[in-house]
Amino acid sequence: MDRSPNLDIEELKMTREQYILATQQNNLPRTENAQLYPVGIYGWRKRCLYFFVLLLLVTMIVNLAMTIWILKVMNFTVDGMGNLRVTKKGIRLEGISEFLLPLYVKEIHSRKDSPLVLQSDRSVTVNARNHMGQLTGQLTVGADAVEAQCKRFEVRASEDGRLLFSADEDEVTIGAEKLKVTGTEGAVFGHSVETPHIRAEPSQDLRLESPTRSLIMEAPRGVQVRAAAGDFKATCRKELHLQSTEGEIFLNADTIRLGNLPTGSFSSSSPSSSNSRQTVYELCVCPNGKLYLSPAGVGSTCQSNSNICLWS
């Protein structure tokens, strides 16, 4: 069955009207079924956020106040902190400083107008180590003693650097011009003493004494004892020996006196000799070397069978 052209036109009109109506309905706001969604933070979330922001602000203020208080108390400045000053040459400390832990420095010196004082309740120890950390030297100042442990200890003059005193495991060297011992007991040496010259101070006596043992002075080329302006005395309790193994004993003086020599007896047949006072004696020598005096006569009055030689 064929459709008429009039019906086709009406259908087209109806389709167009429906499209227009549908398009207008889509463009109009739908107020009936629409739902609103708010944008932002509301409720307990908003209160928590404000609380955290306020807490952060209070923390910043407290930190700022503490920083200002620390700077004020510690006396922080551009040059340093308190008595501590940072200079081009290093660190400068003024006043009394306390170190609770070890201090590692290259050099310590005081100001020109004040001394350097190191003080401790127990002891002060200065250590020196090599590049491997091994201890090479130690100086300890304690309450009872001052100890130095090193391979060699030296004391030098401040002006020319001349060696005054040095000590190591082998020897002790004193390089001063004069060694002065002011103790009442003098100097005590446990072993031998080697020196080219021993001299007392001006107007003072030099005394070498061994209270309980012998005093021995030896030299391969001779021992010389000289008193330029006084006497030389040798005193002993028992015997005084003068011995020369290869040479001689030489006494050179204007007057030689031998005191307290025993006097021997000599019987003379001359009657005048007994009446006159004897003033001249003859020095006699026994076979064993003992000396005695015998009254001088016209001839020799020494007798080998004298009682002095017999009982000596």
Coordinates of C-alpha atoms in Angstrom, one line a residue:
M1 CA 0.0 0.0 0.0
D2 CA 1.6 3.3 -1.1
R3 CA 2.0 6.1 1.4
S4 CA 0.9 9.6 0.3
P5 CA 3.3 12.6 0.1
N6 CA 1.2 14.5 2.6
L7 CA 1.9 12.0 5.3
D8 CA 5.6 12.2 4.7
I9 CA 5.6 15.9 5.2
E10 CA 3.7 15.7 8.4
E11 CA 6.1 13.1 9.8
L12 CA 9.0 15.3 9.0
K13 CA 7.3 18.3 10.8
M14 CA 6.7 16.2 13.8
T15 CA 10.3 14.9 14.0
R16 CA 11.6 18.4 13.7
E17 CA 9.3 19.7 16.5
Q18 CA 10.4 16.8 18.7
Y19 CA 14.1 17.6 18.2
I20 CA 13.6 21.3 19.0
L21 CA 11.6 20.4 22.1
A22 CA 14.2 17.9 23.2
T23 CA 17.0 20.4 22.6
Q24 CA 15.3 23.2 24.6
Q25 CA 14.6 20.8 27.5
N26 CA 18.3 19.8 27.7
N27 CA 19.4 23.5 27.8
L28 CA 17.0 24.5 30.6
P29 CA 18.4 24.1 34.2
R30 CA 17.1 21.1 36.0
T31 CA 16.1 22.4 39.4
E32 CA 14.0 19.5 40.4
N33 CA 16.6 16.7 40.6
A34 CA 19.9 18.7 40.9
Q35 CA 22.2 18.2 44.1
L36 CA 24.7 20.9 45.4
Y37 CA 28.3 19.8 46.5
P38 CA 30.2 22.4 48.7
V39 CA 33.9 23.1 47.9
G40 CA 36.5 23.4 50.8
I41 CA 37.2 22.0 54.3
Y42 CA 34.4 22.2 56.8
G43 CA 33.5 20.7 60.1
W44 CA 36.1 18.9 62.4
R45 CA 38.7 18.9 59.6
K46 CA 38.7 22.6 59.5
R47 CA 39.1 22.8 63.3
C48 CA 42.0 20.3 63.3
L49 CA 43.7 22.3 60.5
Y50 CA 43.4 25.5 62.5
F51 CA 44.7 23.8 65.6
F52 CA 47.8 22.5 63.8
V53 CA 48.5 25.8 62.3
L54 CA 48.2 27.5 65.7
L55 CA 50.5 24.8 67.3
L56 CA 53.1 25.3 64.5
L57 CA 53.0 29.1 65.1
V58 CA 53.5 28.7 68.9
T59 CA 56.4 26.3 68.3
M60 CA 58.1 28.8 66.0
I61 CA 57.7 31.5 68.5
V62 CA 59.1 29.4 71.3
N63 CA 62.1 28.3 69.1
L64 CA 62.8 31.9 68.2
A65 CA 62.6 32.9 71.9
M66 CA 65.0 30.1 72.9
T67 CA 67.4 31.0 70.1
I68 CA 67.5 34.6 71.2
W69 CA 68.0 33.5 74.9
I70 CA 70.9 31.2 74.0
L71 CA 72.5 33.9 71.9
K72 CA 72.2 36.3 74.8
V73 CA 73.4 33.9 77.5
M74 CA 76.3 32.5 75.5
N75 CA 77.3 36.0 74.3
F76 CA 77.4 35.1 70.7
T77 CA 79.0 37.8 68.5
V78 CA 80.4 38.2 65.1
D79 CA 83.9 37.4 66.4
G80 CA 83.1 34.4 68.5
M81 CA 81.2 33.2 71.6
G82 CA 81.8 34.5 75.1
N83 CA 85.5 34.4 76.0
L84 CA 86.1 32.5 72.8
R85 CA 87.3 34.6 69.9
V86 CA 88.0 33.4 66.4
T87 CA 90.9 35.3 64.8
K88 CA 92.9 34.9 61.7
K89 CA 95.7 33.1 63.6
G90 CA 93.4 30.7 65.4
I91 CA 91.2 30.6 68.5
R92 CA 91.7 33.0 71.5
L93 CA 90.4 32.2 75.0
E94 CA 90.2 34.9 77.6
G95 CA 89.9 34.1 81.3
I96 CA 89.6 30.7 82.9
S97 CA 88.7 27.8 80.6
E98 CA 87.8 24.2 81.5
F99 CA 88.3 21.3 79.2
L100 CA 86.4 18.1 80.1
L101 CA 87.7 16.0 77.2
P102 CA 91.1 15.8 75.5
L103 CA 92.4 18.9 73.7
Y104 CA 94.2 18.5 70.4
V105 CA 96.1 21.6 69.3
K106 CA 99.2 22.5 67.4
E107 CA 100.3 25.4 69.6
I108 CA 99.2 27.0 72.9
H109 CA 100.6 30.4 74.0
S110 CA 99.4 33.2 76.3
R111 CA 99.2 36.9 75.8
K112 CA 102.4 38.9 76.0
D113 CA 101.5 40.5 79.4
S114 CA 100.3 37.4 81.2
P115 CA 101.6 33.9 82.0
L116 CA 100.1 30.6 80.8
V117 CA 98.6 28.5 83.6
L118 CA 97.6 24.8 83.2
Q119 CA 95.7 23.6 86.3
S120 CA 94.2 20.3 87.3
D121 CA 92.8 18.8 90.5
R122 CA 94.9 15.6 89.9
S123 CA 97.7 16.0 87.3
V124 CA 98.5 17.6 84.0
T125 CA 99.7 15.3 81.2
V126 CA 101.1 16.4 77.8
N127 CA 101.5 13.6 75.2
A128 CA 103.2 13.6 71.9
R129 CA 102.4 11.0 69.2
N130 CA 103.8 10.2 65.8
H131 CA 101.8 10.0 62.5
M132 CA 100.8 6.4 63.4
G133 CA 99.3 7.4 66.8
Q134 CA 102.0 5.9 68.9
L135 CA 103.1 7.6 72.1
T136 CA 106.6 9.1 71.6
G137 CA 106.9 11.5 74.6
Q138 CA 105.0 12.3 77.7
L139 CA 105.3 15.0 80.4
T140 CA 103.2 14.5 83.6
V141 CA 103.0 17.1 86.4
G142 CA 101.5 15.4 89.4
A143 CA 101.1 16.2 93.1
D144 CA 104.2 14.2 94.1
A145 CA 106.5 14.3 91.1
V146 CA 107.2 15.6 87.6
E147 CA 107.8 12.8 85.2
A148 CA 109.1 12.9 81.6
Q149 CA 109.1 9.9 79.4
C150 CA 111.0 10.3 76.1
K151 CA 114.0 9.0 74.2
R152 CA 116.0 12.2 75.0
F153 CA 115.3 15.0 77.4
E154 CA 117.0 18.4 76.7
V155 CA 117.1 21.8 78.4
R156 CA 118.5 24.7 76.3
A157 CA 119.2 28.3 77.0
S158 CA 116.6 30.8 75.8
E159 CA 119.1 33.3 74.3
D160 CA 121.5 31.2 72.1
G161 CA 119.9 27.8 72.3
R162 CA 123.0 26.3 74.0
L163 CA 122.5 22.9 75.5
L164 CA 122.3 23.1 79.3
F165 CA 121.2 19.6 80.3
S166 CA 120.4 16.5 78.4
A167 CA 119.6 12.9 79.5
D168 CA 119.0 9.7 77.6
E169 CA 119.5 6.0 78.3
D170 CA 123.3 6.1 77.9
E171 CA 124.4 9.3 79.6
V172 CA 123.5 12.6 81.3
T173 CA 125.2 15.7 80.0
I174 CA 125.4 19.0 81.8
G175 CA 126.5 21.9 79.5
A176 CA 126.3 24.8 81.9
E177 CA 129.4 26.7 82.7
K178 CA 129.1 25.9 86.4
L179 CA 127.5 23.1 88.3
K180 CA 126.5 24.2 91.8
V181 CA 125.4 21.8 94.6
T182 CA 124.0 23.7 97.6
G183 CA 122.8 20.7 99.7
T184 CA 124.3 20.3 103.2
E185 CA 125.3 16.7 102.4
G186 CA 127.0 17.7 99.1
A187 CA 126.9 15.5 96.0
V188 CA 126.7 11.7 96.3
F189 CA 127.9 9.5 93.4
G190 CA 127.2 5.8 93.4
H191 CA 129.9 5.1 90.8
S192 CA 133.0 6.6 89.3
V193 CA 133.3 10.3 88.5
E194 CA 135.3 11.5 85.5
T195 CA 136.1 15.3 85.3
P196 CA 139.1 17.4 84.2
H197 CA 138.7 20.0 86.9
I198 CA 137.2 20.2 90.4
R199 CA 137.2 23.7 91.9
A200 CA 135.5 25.2 94.9
E201 CA 134.0 28.7 95.0
P202 CA 136.1 31.7 95.9
S203 CA 136.8 31.9 99.7
Q204 CA 135.4 28.4 100.1
D205 CA 137.1 25.1 100.9
L206 CA 137.0 22.1 98.6
R207 CA 136.4 18.8 100.5
L208 CA 136.2 15.3 99.1
E209 CA 135.1 12.8 101.7
S210 CA 134.1 9.2 101.9
P211 CA 132.6 8.7 105.4
T212 CA 132.8 4.8 105.5
R213 CA 135.0 3.7 102.6
S214 CA 138.1 4.7 100.7
L215 CA 138.6 7.7 98.4
I216 CA 140.5 6.9 95.3
M217 CA 141.7 9.3 92.6
E218 CA 143.2 7.7 89.5
A219 CA 144.6 9.1 86.3
P220 CA 146.8 7.4 83.7
R221 CA 149.1 10.4 83.2
G222 CA 149.3 11.6 86.8
V223 CA 147.4 13.2 89.7
Q224 CA 148.4 16.7 90.7
V225 CA 147.3 18.3 93.9
R226 CA 148.5 21.9 94.4
A227 CA 147.8 24.6 97.0
A228 CA 149.0 27.9 95.4
A229 CA 148.5 30.1 98.5
G230 CA 148.1 27.7 101.4
D231 CA 149.2 24.4 103.0
F232 CA 148.7 20.9 101.8
K233 CA 147.9 18.4 104.5
A234 CA 147.5 14.7 104.4
T235 CA 146.3 13.1 107.7
C236 CA 145.5 9.5 108.4
R237 CA 144.9 7.4 111.5
K238 CA 147.2 4.5 110.7
E239 CA 149.7 4.5 107.9
L240 CA 150.5 6.9 105.1
H241 CA 152.1 5.2 102.1
L242 CA 154.0 7.0 99.3
Q243 CA 154.7 4.5 96.6
S244 CA 156.3 4.8 93.2
T245 CA 156.6 1.5 91.2
E246 CA 159.1 2.7 88.6
G247 CA 160.2 6.2 89.5
E248 CA 161.3 8.0 92.7
I249 CA 159.8 10.1 95.4
F250 CA 161.1 13.6 95.2
L251 CA 160.8 16.1 98.1
N252 CA 161.9 19.6 97.1
A253 CA 161.7 22.3 99.7
D254 CA 163.8 24.8 101.5
T255 CA 163.2 23.0 104.8
I256 CA 162.2 19.3 105.3
R257 CA 161.1 18.4 108.8
L258 CA 160.4 15.0 110.1
G259 CA 158.7 15.2 113.5
N260 CA 158.2 12.7 116.3
L261 CA 161.0 10.4 115.1
P262 CA 162.2 7.9 117.8
T263 CA 165.6 8.6 119.2
G264 CA 168.1 5.8 119.6
S265 CA 170.7 5.5 122.3
F266 CA 174.4 5.6 121.8
S267 CA 177.1 5.0 124.4
S268 CA 180.2 7.2 123.9
S269 CA 183.6 6.8 125.6
S270 CA 184.1 10.5 125.7
P271 CA 183.3 12.0 129.1
S272 CA 182.4 15.4 127.8
S273 CA 179.6 14.1 125.6
S274 CA 177.5 13.1 128.6
N275 CA 177.8 16.4 130.3
S276 CA 176.9 18.6 127.4
R277 CA 173.3 18.9 126.1
Q278 CA 172.7 17.1 122.8
T279 CA 171.3 19.4 120.1
V280 CA 172.5 17.7 116.9
Y281 CA 171.3 14.3 115.8
E282 CA 172.0 12.0 113.0
L283 CA 169.3 10.5 110.8
C284 CA 169.6 6.8 110.6
V285 CA 167.8 4.2 108.5
C286 CA 167.1 0.6 109.6
P287 CA 167.3 -2.3 107.2
N288 CA 163.6 -2.4 107.0
G289 CA 163.4 1.3 106.0
K290 CA 162.4 2.8 109.4
L291 CA 163.9 6.2 110.3
Y292 CA 165.2 7.2 113.7
L293 CA 167.5 9.7 115.3
S294 CA 170.8 9.0 116.9
P295 CA 173.0 11.6 118.8
A296 CA 175.6 12.9 116.4
G297 CA 179.2 12.3 117.2
V298 CA 182.6 12.6 115.6
G299 CA 181.8 9.6 113.5
S300 CA 178.5 7.8 112.5
T301 CA 176.5 6.8 115.5
C302 CA 174.0 4.7 113.6
Q303 CA 173.9 1.1 114.7
S304 CA 172.2 -1.7 112.8
N305 CA 171.6 -3.5 116.1
S306 CA 169.8 -0.6 117.7
N307 CA 166.9 -1.4 119.8
I308 CA 164.6 0.6 117.5
C309 CA 165.6 -1.5 114.5
L310 CA 165.3 -4.7 116.5
W311 CA 161.8 -4.0 117.8
S312 CA 160.3 -2.5 114.7

